[in-house]
Amino acid sequence: MQTLSENACFGGVQGVYKHASKATGADMTFGLFLPAEAKDGPVPVLWYLSGLTCTHENAMVKAGAQGWAAEQGIALVFPDTSPRGEGVADDAAYDLGQGAGFYVNATQAPWAPHFRMWDYVAEDLPGLLFNEFALDQERQAITGHSMGGHGALTLAMGLPGRFRSVSAFAPICNPTGADWGRKQLGAYLGDDESTWARHDASLMMRAVGLDIPLLCDTGTKDQFLDNLRPETLAHAVMARRAQAVLRLQPGYDHSYFFVSTFMEDHVSFHAEALYA
């Protein structure tokens, strides 16, 4: 692991690190905020998964999460959204390839050799983090924005027992039924749509439910609302009678102005579960 930068931040440290990933077969960069309490022992951790076109840096510098996390003594992990670099497949479109990993393990050419973002977030990066830093493996929570919200929800349901809480900002709730999803799942996983279901939060909710608390915020002025399909998750939550708070925030769009506005709510929501 290589340290790219470390800066004092709200009494703790905001670091950026690079490592060779076995899952993706490429060098991966991630951000990690450690609160002051990490000097004395392991602290709970909140994963933040970013959306289309983002790197580890977007949320790290725009979401305003570190101040709220510092108040609660919680670490923040900001993974990248895809493998990158020479030899890694890409596409001219912004919503496929580098910057658009969709948190799946690709099975189709040319994506399969490197686009294994499910394994990266679920196994590879955690293995490094809990070995190298003062993080409490028993107290984890997860959140994300847009494509990252999709990833947070599907990882929470696909890895039962891993996280104590899950939240999402404007998640892609039903990718099998939207332009943001059908294109990417078909490219990465192939034409057999039965393999797509475990990467669709609304279908997963109906199939397996969720036994941890969920908070989800979406703006009513979100310019991508038809691709997010929040109503599908709401119907699935009601069908499963899951413990969830789903909010439509009047006037807000898809930007980090929206994310930063409600970040305090989300960090506090996770802190309640992490310290229960």
PDB file of C-alpha atoms in Angstrom:
ATOM      1  CA  MET A   1       0.000   0.000   0.000  1.00  0.00           C
ATOM      2  CA  GLN A   2       1.260   3.442  -0.945  1.00  0.00           C
ATOM      3  CA  THR A   3       0.323   6.631   0.906  1.00  0.00           C
ATOM      4  CA  LEU A   4      -0.511   9.350  -1.623  1.00  0.00           C
ATOM      5  CA  SER A   5      -1.488  12.042   0.869  1.00  0.00           C
ATOM      6  CA  GLU A   6      -2.501  12.577   4.481  1.00  0.00           C
ATOM      7  CA  ASN A   7      -4.048  15.804   5.767  1.00  0.00           C
ATOM      8  CA  ALA A   8      -5.233  16.887   9.199  1.00  0.00           C
ATOM      9  CA  CYS A   9      -9.018  17.057   9.120  1.00  0.00           C
ATOM     10  CA  PHE A  10     -11.465  17.774  11.970  1.00  0.00           C
ATOM     11  CA  GLY A  11      -8.970  16.492  14.528  1.00  0.00           C
ATOM     12  CA  GLY A  12      -8.332  13.323  12.544  1.00  0.00           C
ATOM     13  CA  VAL A  13      -6.640  12.437   9.276  1.00  0.00           C
ATOM     14  CA  GLN A  14      -7.959  12.368   5.717  1.00  0.00           C
ATOM     15  CA  GLY A  15      -5.733  10.022   3.755  1.00  0.00           C
ATOM     16  CA  VAL A  16      -5.552   8.850   0.157  1.00  0.00           C
ATOM     17  CA  TYR A  17      -3.893   5.511  -0.574  1.00  0.00           C
ATOM     18  CA  LYS A  18      -3.121   3.252  -3.531  1.00  0.00           C
ATOM     19  CA  HIS A  19      -2.783  -0.520  -3.549  1.00  0.00           C
ATOM     20  CA  ALA A  20      -2.582  -3.420  -5.976  1.00  0.00           C
ATOM     21  CA  SER A  21      -5.975  -5.132  -5.989  1.00  0.00           C
ATOM     22  CA  LYS A  22      -6.239  -8.867  -6.484  1.00  0.00           C
ATOM     23  CA  ALA A  23      -9.941  -8.512  -7.277  1.00  0.00           C
ATOM     24  CA  THR A  24      -9.571  -6.034 -10.135  1.00  0.00           C
ATOM     25  CA  GLY A  25      -6.052  -6.882 -11.222  1.00  0.00           C
ATOM     26  CA  ALA A  26      -5.257  -3.170 -11.206  1.00  0.00           C
ATOM     27  CA  ASP A  27      -3.957  -0.477  -8.886  1.00  0.00           C
ATOM     28  CA  MET A  28      -6.844   1.031  -6.928  1.00  0.00           C
ATOM     29  CA  THR A  29      -7.003   4.332  -5.069  1.00  0.00           C
ATOM     30  CA  PHE A  30      -9.226   4.994  -2.055  1.00  0.00           C
ATOM     31  CA  GLY A  31      -9.804   7.703   0.526  1.00  0.00           C
ATOM     32  CA  LEU A  32     -10.000   7.035   4.269  1.00  0.00           C
ATOM     33  CA  PHE A  33     -10.946   9.497   7.006  1.00  0.00           C
ATOM     34  CA  LEU A  34      -9.866   8.426  10.493  1.00  0.00           C
ATOM     35  CA  PRO A  35     -11.292  10.417  13.408  1.00  0.00           C
ATOM     36  CA  ALA A  36      -9.150  11.354  16.401  1.00  0.00           C
ATOM     37  CA  GLU A  37     -10.481   8.339  18.349  1.00  0.00           C
ATOM     38  CA  ALA A  38      -8.629   5.989  15.989  1.00  0.00           C
ATOM     39  CA  LYS A  39      -5.413   6.902  17.818  1.00  0.00           C
ATOM     40  CA  ASP A  40      -6.738   5.024  20.854  1.00  0.00           C
ATOM     41  CA  GLY A  41      -8.245   1.957  19.207  1.00  0.00           C
ATOM     42  CA  PRO A  42     -10.543   0.627  16.481  1.00  0.00           C
ATOM     43  CA  VAL A  43     -13.450   2.872  15.452  1.00  0.00           C
ATOM     44  CA  PRO A  44     -16.663   2.038  13.582  1.00  0.00           C
ATOM     45  CA  VAL A  45     -16.609   2.557   9.835  1.00  0.00           C
ATOM     46  CA  LEU A  46     -19.050   3.977   7.288  1.00  0.00           C
ATOM     47  CA  TRP A  47     -18.531   3.037   3.644  1.00  0.00           C
ATOM     48  CA  TYR A  48     -19.461   5.639   1.031  1.00  0.00           C
ATOM     49  CA  LEU A  49     -19.916   4.360  -2.541  1.00  0.00           C
ATOM     50  CA  SER A  50     -19.870   7.010  -5.251  1.00  0.00           C
ATOM     51  CA  GLY A  51     -21.847   7.294  -8.478  1.00  0.00           C
ATOM     52  CA  LEU A  52     -21.258   7.363 -12.216  1.00  0.00           C
ATOM     53  CA  THR A  53     -18.146   9.222 -13.459  1.00  0.00           C
ATOM     54  CA  CYS A  54     -16.833   9.658  -9.898  1.00  0.00           C
ATOM     55  CA  THR A  55     -13.530   8.656  -8.328  1.00  0.00           C
ATOM     56  CA  HIS A  56     -12.736   8.289  -4.631  1.00  0.00           C
ATOM     57  CA  GLU A  57     -12.273  12.060  -4.566  1.00  0.00           C
ATOM     58  CA  ASN A  58     -15.772  13.372  -5.342  1.00  0.00           C
ATOM     59  CA  ALA A  59     -17.460  12.548  -2.050  1.00  0.00           C
ATOM     60  CA  MET A  60     -14.238  13.038  -0.120  1.00  0.00           C
ATOM     61  CA  VAL A  61     -14.135  16.726  -1.057  1.00  0.00           C
ATOM     62  CA  LYS A  62     -17.810  17.562  -1.790  1.00  0.00           C
ATOM     63  CA  ALA A  63     -20.049  15.611   0.604  1.00  0.00           C
ATOM     64  CA  GLY A  64     -19.084  17.412   3.805  1.00  0.00           C
ATOM     65  CA  ALA A  65     -19.062  14.105   5.644  1.00  0.00           C
ATOM     66  CA  GLN A  66     -15.839  14.344   7.658  1.00  0.00           C
ATOM     67  CA  GLY A  67     -17.070  16.954  10.138  1.00  0.00           C
ATOM     68  CA  TRP A  68     -20.164  14.954  11.019  1.00  0.00           C
ATOM     69  CA  ALA A  69     -18.180  11.701  11.168  1.00  0.00           C
ATOM     70  CA  ALA A  70     -15.627  13.336  13.474  1.00  0.00           C
ATOM     71  CA  GLU A  71     -18.410  14.346  15.877  1.00  0.00           C
ATOM     72  CA  GLN A  72     -19.510  10.710  16.050  1.00  0.00           C
ATOM     73  CA  GLY A  73     -16.033   9.121  16.086  1.00  0.00           C
ATOM     74  CA  ILE A  74     -16.687   7.243  12.840  1.00  0.00           C
ATOM     75  CA  ALA A  75     -14.231   6.455  10.034  1.00  0.00           C
ATOM     76  CA  LEU A  76     -15.223   7.009   6.392  1.00  0.00           C
ATOM     77  CA  VAL A  77     -14.069   4.887   3.455  1.00  0.00           C
ATOM     78  CA  PHE A  78     -14.297   6.303  -0.086  1.00  0.00           C
ATOM     79  CA  PRO A  79     -13.510   3.586  -2.680  1.00  0.00           C
ATOM     80  CA  ASP A  80     -13.145   4.303  -6.381  1.00  0.00           C
ATOM     81  CA  THR A  81     -16.017   3.380  -8.702  1.00  0.00           C
ATOM     82  CA  SER A  82     -14.072   1.139 -11.106  1.00  0.00           C
ATOM     83  CA  PRO A  83     -10.648  -0.164 -12.048  1.00  0.00           C
ATOM     84  CA  ARG A  84      -8.551   2.204 -14.140  1.00  0.00           C
ATOM     85  CA  GLY A  85      -5.310   2.372 -16.047  1.00  0.00           C
ATOM     86  CA  GLU A  86      -3.539   0.932 -19.046  1.00  0.00           C
ATOM     87  CA  GLY A  87      -5.005  -2.355 -20.205  1.00  0.00           C
ATOM     88  CA  VAL A  88      -8.346  -1.789 -18.416  1.00  0.00           C
ATOM     89  CA  ALA A  89     -11.305  -1.830 -20.804  1.00  0.00           C
ATOM     90  CA  ASP A  90     -13.248   1.394 -21.307  1.00  0.00           C
ATOM     91  CA  ASP A  91     -16.080   2.830 -23.363  1.00  0.00           C
ATOM     92  CA  ALA A  92     -16.640   6.220 -24.942  1.00  0.00           C
ATOM     93  CA  ALA A  93     -19.934   6.615 -23.066  1.00  0.00           C
ATOM     94  CA  TYR A  94     -19.819   8.050 -19.543  1.00  0.00           C
ATOM     95  CA  ASP A  95     -22.102   5.330 -18.151  1.00  0.00           C
ATOM     96  CA  LEU A  96     -20.064   2.260 -19.068  1.00  0.00           C
ATOM     97  CA  GLY A  97     -16.484   1.252 -18.377  1.00  0.00           C
ATOM     98  CA  GLN A  98     -14.061   3.276 -16.273  1.00  0.00           C
ATOM     99  CA  GLY A  99     -15.977   5.314 -13.707  1.00  0.00           C
ATOM    100  CA  ALA A 100     -19.032   3.086 -14.123  1.00  0.00           C
ATOM    101  CA  GLY A 101     -18.296  -0.257 -12.462  1.00  0.00           C
ATOM    102  CA  PHE A 102     -21.851  -0.653 -11.072  1.00  0.00           C
ATOM    103  CA  TYR A 103     -20.475  -2.735  -8.154  1.00  0.00           C
ATOM    104  CA  VAL A 104     -20.825  -6.051 -10.004  1.00  0.00           C
ATOM    105  CA  ASN A 105     -18.426  -8.826 -10.984  1.00  0.00           C
ATOM    106  CA  ALA A 106     -18.394  -8.734 -14.778  1.00  0.00           C
ATOM    107  CA  THR A 107     -18.544 -12.044 -16.620  1.00  0.00           C
ATOM    108  CA  GLN A 108     -18.461 -10.756 -20.204  1.00  0.00           C
ATOM    109  CA  ALA A 109     -15.658  -9.592 -22.489  1.00  0.00           C
ATOM    110  CA  PRO A 110     -13.939  -7.166 -22.448  1.00  0.00           C
ATOM    111  CA  TRP A 111     -14.937  -6.343 -18.859  1.00  0.00           C
ATOM    112  CA  ALA A 112     -14.425  -9.627 -17.001  1.00  0.00           C
ATOM    113  CA  PRO A 113     -10.650  -9.427 -16.358  1.00  0.00           C
ATOM    114  CA  HIS A 114     -10.822  -6.222 -14.287  1.00  0.00           C
ATOM    115  CA  PHE A 115     -14.397  -5.154 -13.538  1.00  0.00           C
ATOM    116  CA  ARG A 116     -14.936  -7.098 -10.310  1.00  0.00           C
ATOM    117  CA  MET A 117     -16.110  -4.264  -8.112  1.00  0.00           C
ATOM    118  CA  TRP A 118     -18.396  -6.433  -5.958  1.00  0.00           C
ATOM    119  CA  ASP A 119     -15.424  -8.521  -4.852  1.00  0.00           C
ATOM    120  CA  TYR A 120     -13.319  -5.395  -4.467  1.00  0.00           C
ATOM    121  CA  VAL A 121     -15.744  -3.675  -2.076  1.00  0.00           C
ATOM    122  CA  ALA A 122     -16.946  -6.828  -0.339  1.00  0.00           C
ATOM    123  CA  GLU A 123     -13.637  -8.640   0.181  1.00  0.00           C
ATOM    124  CA  ASP A 124     -10.464  -7.112  -1.234  1.00  0.00           C
ATOM    125  CA  LEU A 125     -10.527  -3.588   0.186  1.00  0.00           C
ATOM    126  CA  PRO A 126     -11.931  -4.659   3.590  1.00  0.00           C
ATOM    127  CA  GLY A 127      -9.127  -7.197   3.907  1.00  0.00           C
ATOM    128  CA  LEU A 128      -6.592  -4.420   3.484  1.00  0.00           C
ATOM    129  CA  LEU A 129      -8.355  -1.845   5.651  1.00  0.00           C
ATOM    130  CA  PHE A 130      -8.924  -4.005   8.705  1.00  0.00           C
ATOM    131  CA  ASN A 131      -5.340  -5.213   8.569  1.00  0.00           C
ATOM    132  CA  GLU A 132      -3.716  -1.790   8.164  1.00  0.00           C
ATOM    133  CA  PHE A 133      -5.914   0.657  10.080  1.00  0.00           C
ATOM    134  CA  ALA A 134      -7.673   0.982  13.460  1.00  0.00           C
ATOM    135  CA  LEU A 135     -11.152   0.010  12.227  1.00  0.00           C
ATOM    136  CA  ASP A 136     -13.751  -2.115  14.023  1.00  0.00           C
ATOM    137  CA  GLN A 137     -14.798  -4.924  11.702  1.00  0.00           C
ATOM    138  CA  GLU A 138     -17.854  -5.676  13.853  1.00  0.00           C
ATOM    139  CA  ARG A 139     -19.273  -2.165  13.428  1.00  0.00           C
ATOM    140  CA  GLN A 140     -19.758  -1.341   9.760  1.00  0.00           C
ATOM    141  CA  ALA A 141     -22.411   0.655   7.909  1.00  0.00           C
ATOM    142  CA  ILE A 142     -22.769   1.578   4.247  1.00  0.00           C
ATOM    143  CA  THR A 143     -24.160   4.425   2.170  1.00  0.00           C
ATOM    144  CA  GLY A 144     -23.823   5.739  -1.376  1.00  0.00           C
ATOM    145  CA  HIS A 145     -25.084   8.116  -4.035  1.00  0.00           C
ATOM    146  CA  SER A 146     -26.811   7.220  -7.316  1.00  0.00           C
ATOM    147  CA  MET A 147     -24.921   4.221  -8.747  1.00  0.00           C
ATOM    148  CA  GLY A 148     -23.254   4.050  -5.334  1.00  0.00           C
ATOM    149  CA  GLY A 149     -26.650   4.016  -3.651  1.00  0.00           C
ATOM    150  CA  HIS A 150     -27.504   1.016  -5.822  1.00  0.00           C
ATOM    151  CA  GLY A 151     -24.260  -0.603  -4.687  1.00  0.00           C
ATOM    152  CA  ALA A 152     -24.870   0.168  -1.013  1.00  0.00           C
ATOM    153  CA  LEU A 153     -28.361  -1.327  -1.083  1.00  0.00           C
ATOM    154  CA  THR A 154     -27.426  -4.483  -2.986  1.00  0.00           C
ATOM    155  CA  LEU A 155     -24.312  -5.098  -0.881  1.00  0.00           C
ATOM    156  CA  ALA A 156     -26.313  -4.652   2.326  1.00  0.00           C
ATOM    157  CA  MET A 157     -28.885  -7.200   1.188  1.00  0.00           C
ATOM    158  CA  GLY A 158     -26.344  -9.473  -0.480  1.00  0.00           C
ATOM    159  CA  LEU A 159     -24.058  -9.640   2.564  1.00  0.00           C
ATOM    160  CA  PRO A 160     -26.463 -10.229   5.473  1.00  0.00           C
ATOM    161  CA  GLY A 161     -24.841  -9.654   8.840  1.00  0.00           C
ATOM    162  CA  ARG A 162     -22.036  -7.473   7.452  1.00  0.00           C
ATOM    163  CA  PHE A 163     -23.555  -4.026   8.064  1.00  0.00           C
ATOM    164  CA  ARG A 164     -25.564  -2.576  10.940  1.00  0.00           C
ATOM    165  CA  SER A 165     -27.367   0.005   8.792  1.00  0.00           C
ATOM    166  CA  VAL A 166     -27.667   1.155   5.185  1.00  0.00           C
ATOM    167  CA  SER A 167     -28.612   4.443   3.571  1.00  0.00           C
ATOM    168  CA  ALA A 168     -28.655   5.923   0.102  1.00  0.00           C
ATOM    169  CA  PHE A 169     -28.811   9.276  -1.661  1.00  0.00           C
ATOM    170  CA  ALA A 170     -30.852   9.129  -4.895  1.00  0.00           C
ATOM    171  CA  PRO A 171     -30.072   5.446  -5.517  1.00  0.00           C
ATOM    172  CA  ILE A 172     -30.723   3.616  -8.773  1.00  0.00           C
ATOM    173  CA  CYS A 173     -33.470   1.489  -7.232  1.00  0.00           C
ATOM    174  CA  ASN A 174     -34.505  -0.733 -10.139  1.00  0.00           C
ATOM    175  CA  PRO A 175     -31.680  -0.991 -12.707  1.00  0.00           C
ATOM    176  CA  THR A 176     -33.264  -3.970 -14.470  1.00  0.00           C
ATOM    177  CA  GLY A 177     -36.144  -1.652 -15.417  1.00  0.00           C
ATOM    178  CA  ALA A 178     -34.225   1.510 -16.299  1.00  0.00           C
ATOM    179  CA  ASP A 179     -31.838   2.864 -18.927  1.00  0.00           C
ATOM    180  CA  TRP A 180     -29.316   3.248 -16.098  1.00  0.00           C
ATOM    181  CA  GLY A 181     -28.997  -0.458 -15.527  1.00  0.00           C
ATOM    182  CA  ARG A 182     -30.187  -2.516 -18.454  1.00  0.00           C
ATOM    183  CA  LYS A 183     -27.335  -1.297 -20.638  1.00  0.00           C
ATOM    184  CA  GLN A 184     -24.678  -1.876 -17.976  1.00  0.00           C
ATOM    185  CA  LEU A 185     -25.982  -5.144 -16.535  1.00  0.00           C
ATOM    186  CA  GLY A 186     -26.310  -6.538 -20.048  1.00  0.00           C
ATOM    187  CA  ALA A 187     -22.775  -5.483 -20.938  1.00  0.00           C
ATOM    188  CA  TYR A 188     -21.173  -6.738 -17.735  1.00  0.00           C
ATOM    189  CA  LEU A 189     -23.283  -9.836 -17.004  1.00  0.00           C
ATOM    190  CA  GLY A 190     -24.686 -10.919 -20.379  1.00  0.00           C
ATOM    191  CA  ASP A 191     -28.170 -11.439 -21.724  1.00  0.00           C
ATOM    192  CA  ASP A 192     -29.410 -13.853 -19.041  1.00  0.00           C
ATOM    193  CA  GLU A 193     -31.480 -11.465 -16.938  1.00  0.00           C
ATOM    194  CA  SER A 194     -31.744 -13.977 -14.095  1.00  0.00           C
ATOM    195  CA  THR A 195     -28.142 -13.019 -13.264  1.00  0.00           C
ATOM    196  CA  TRP A 196     -29.135  -9.366 -12.959  1.00  0.00           C
ATOM    197  CA  ALA A 197     -31.631  -9.747 -10.109  1.00  0.00           C
ATOM    198  CA  ARG A 198     -29.082  -9.826  -7.279  1.00  0.00           C
ATOM    199  CA  HIS A 199     -27.934  -6.385  -8.427  1.00  0.00           C
ATOM    200  CA  ASP A 200     -31.386  -4.790  -8.339  1.00  0.00           C
ATOM    201  CA  ALA A 201     -32.309  -3.316  -4.945  1.00  0.00           C
ATOM    202  CA  SER A 202     -36.054  -3.468  -5.523  1.00  0.00           C
ATOM    203  CA  LEU A 203     -35.957  -7.095  -6.664  1.00  0.00           C
ATOM    204  CA  MET A 204     -33.590  -7.985  -3.824  1.00  0.00           C
ATOM    205  CA  MET A 205     -35.872  -6.314  -1.298  1.00  0.00           C
ATOM    206  CA  ARG A 206     -38.808  -8.386  -2.510  1.00  0.00           C
ATOM    207  CA  ALA A 207     -36.748 -11.583  -2.598  1.00  0.00           C
ATOM    208  CA  VAL A 208     -34.802 -11.453   0.670  1.00  0.00           C
ATOM    209  CA  GLY A 209     -35.853  -8.324   2.530  1.00  0.00           C
ATOM    210  CA  LEU A 210     -33.618  -6.362   4.877  1.00  0.00           C
ATOM    211  CA  ASP A 211     -33.143  -6.858   8.610  1.00  0.00           C
ATOM    212  CA  ILE A 212     -31.221  -3.627   9.310  1.00  0.00           C
ATOM    213  CA  PRO A 213     -32.526  -0.033   9.273  1.00  0.00           C
ATOM    214  CA  LEU A 214     -32.642   1.808   5.936  1.00  0.00           C
ATOM    215  CA  LEU A 215     -32.712   5.543   5.197  1.00  0.00           C
ATOM    216  CA  CYS A 216     -33.128   6.812   1.647  1.00  0.00           C
ATOM    217  CA  ASP A 217     -33.373  10.380   0.337  1.00  0.00           C
ATOM    218  CA  THR A 218     -34.205  11.417  -3.237  1.00  0.00           C
ATOM    219  CA  GLY A 219     -34.878  14.921  -4.551  1.00  0.00           C
ATOM    220  CA  THR A 220     -38.170  15.722  -6.265  1.00  0.00           C
ATOM    221  CA  LYS A 221     -36.288  17.825  -8.834  1.00  0.00           C
ATOM    222  CA  ASP A 222     -33.738  15.095  -9.557  1.00  0.00           C
ATOM    223  CA  GLN A 223     -33.090  15.287 -13.277  1.00  0.00           C
ATOM    224  CA  PHE A 224     -32.586  11.511 -13.429  1.00  0.00           C
ATOM    225  CA  LEU A 225     -35.716  10.511 -11.498  1.00  0.00           C
ATOM    226  CA  ASP A 226     -37.034   8.254 -14.270  1.00  0.00           C
ATOM    227  CA  ASN A 227     -33.806   6.242 -14.147  1.00  0.00           C
ATOM    228  CA  LEU A 228     -33.769   6.075 -10.333  1.00  0.00           C
ATOM    229  CA  ARG A 229     -37.336   4.715 -10.031  1.00  0.00           C
ATOM    230  CA  PRO A 230     -37.713   5.311  -6.250  1.00  0.00           C
ATOM    231  CA  GLU A 231     -41.305   4.121  -6.336  1.00  0.00           C
ATOM    232  CA  THR A 232     -40.150   0.561  -7.062  1.00  0.00           C
ATOM    233  CA  LEU A 233     -38.120   0.436  -3.852  1.00  0.00           C
ATOM    234  CA  ALA A 234     -41.016   1.958  -1.894  1.00  0.00           C
ATOM    235  CA  HIS A 235     -43.392  -0.744  -3.140  1.00  0.00           C
ATOM    236  CA  ALA A 236     -40.871  -3.470  -2.305  1.00  0.00           C
ATOM    237  CA  VAL A 237     -40.259  -2.074   1.185  1.00  0.00           C
ATOM    238  CA  MET A 238     -44.001  -2.049   1.868  1.00  0.00           C
ATOM    239  CA  ALA A 239     -44.396  -5.589   0.533  1.00  0.00           C
ATOM    240  CA  ARG A 240     -41.652  -6.837   2.885  1.00  0.00           C
ATOM    241  CA  ARG A 241     -42.661  -4.473   5.725  1.00  0.00           C
ATOM    242  CA  ALA A 242     -38.992  -3.596   6.098  1.00  0.00           C
ATOM    243  CA  GLN A 243     -37.662  -1.070   8.628  1.00  0.00           C
ATOM    244  CA  ALA A 244     -37.142   1.896   6.333  1.00  0.00           C
ATOM    245  CA  VAL A 245     -37.494   5.652   6.047  1.00  0.00           C
ATOM    246  CA  LEU A 246     -37.864   6.705   2.401  1.00  0.00           C
ATOM    247  CA  ARG A 247     -38.003  10.461   1.835  1.00  0.00           C
ATOM    248  CA  LEU A 248     -38.648  12.620  -1.217  1.00  0.00           C
ATOM    249  CA  GLN A 249     -36.959  15.968  -0.592  1.00  0.00           C
ATOM    250  CA  PRO A 250     -38.805  18.856  -2.296  1.00  0.00           C
ATOM    251  CA  GLY A 251     -36.782  20.951  -4.711  1.00  0.00           C
ATOM    252  CA  TYR A 252     -33.514  19.003  -4.545  1.00  0.00           C
ATOM    253  CA  ASP A 253     -31.691  17.639  -7.594  1.00  0.00           C
ATOM    254  CA  HIS A 254     -29.020  14.947  -8.107  1.00  0.00           C
ATOM    255  CA  SER A 255     -26.000  17.065  -7.194  1.00  0.00           C
ATOM    256  CA  TYR A 256     -23.635  17.109  -4.232  1.00  0.00           C
ATOM    257  CA  PHE A 257     -25.504  20.171  -2.986  1.00  0.00           C
ATOM    258  CA  PHE A 258     -28.290  17.671  -2.267  1.00  0.00           C
ATOM    259  CA  VAL A 259     -25.937  15.077  -0.783  1.00  0.00           C
ATOM    260  CA  SER A 260     -24.178  17.541   1.509  1.00  0.00           C
ATOM    261  CA  THR A 261     -27.500  18.977   2.713  1.00  0.00           C
ATOM    262  CA  PHE A 262     -28.626  15.645   4.144  1.00  0.00           C
ATOM    263  CA  MET A 263     -25.248  14.182   5.077  1.00  0.00           C
ATOM    264  CA  GLU A 264     -25.643  15.062   8.760  1.00  0.00           C
ATOM    265  CA  ASP A 265     -28.920  13.117   8.867  1.00  0.00           C
ATOM    266  CA  HIS A 266     -27.291  10.072   7.325  1.00  0.00           C
ATOM    267  CA  VAL A 267     -24.186  10.074   9.524  1.00  0.00           C
ATOM    268  CA  SER A 268     -26.366  10.465  12.632  1.00  0.00           C
ATOM    269  CA  PHE A 269     -28.616   7.649  11.418  1.00  0.00           C
ATOM    270  CA  HIS A 270     -25.623   5.329  11.043  1.00  0.00           C
ATOM    271  CA  ALA A 271     -24.081   6.419  14.334  1.00  0.00           C
ATOM    272  CA  GLU A 272     -27.229   5.340  16.157  1.00  0.00           C
ATOM    273  CA  ALA A 273     -26.905   1.850  14.691  1.00  0.00           C
ATOM    274  CA  LEU A 274     -23.119   1.620  15.045  1.00  0.00           C
ATOM    275  CA  TYR A 275     -23.172   2.545  18.731  1.00  0.00           C
ATOM    276  CA  ALA A 276     -26.300   0.558  19.656  1.00  0.00           C
TER     277      ALA A 276
END
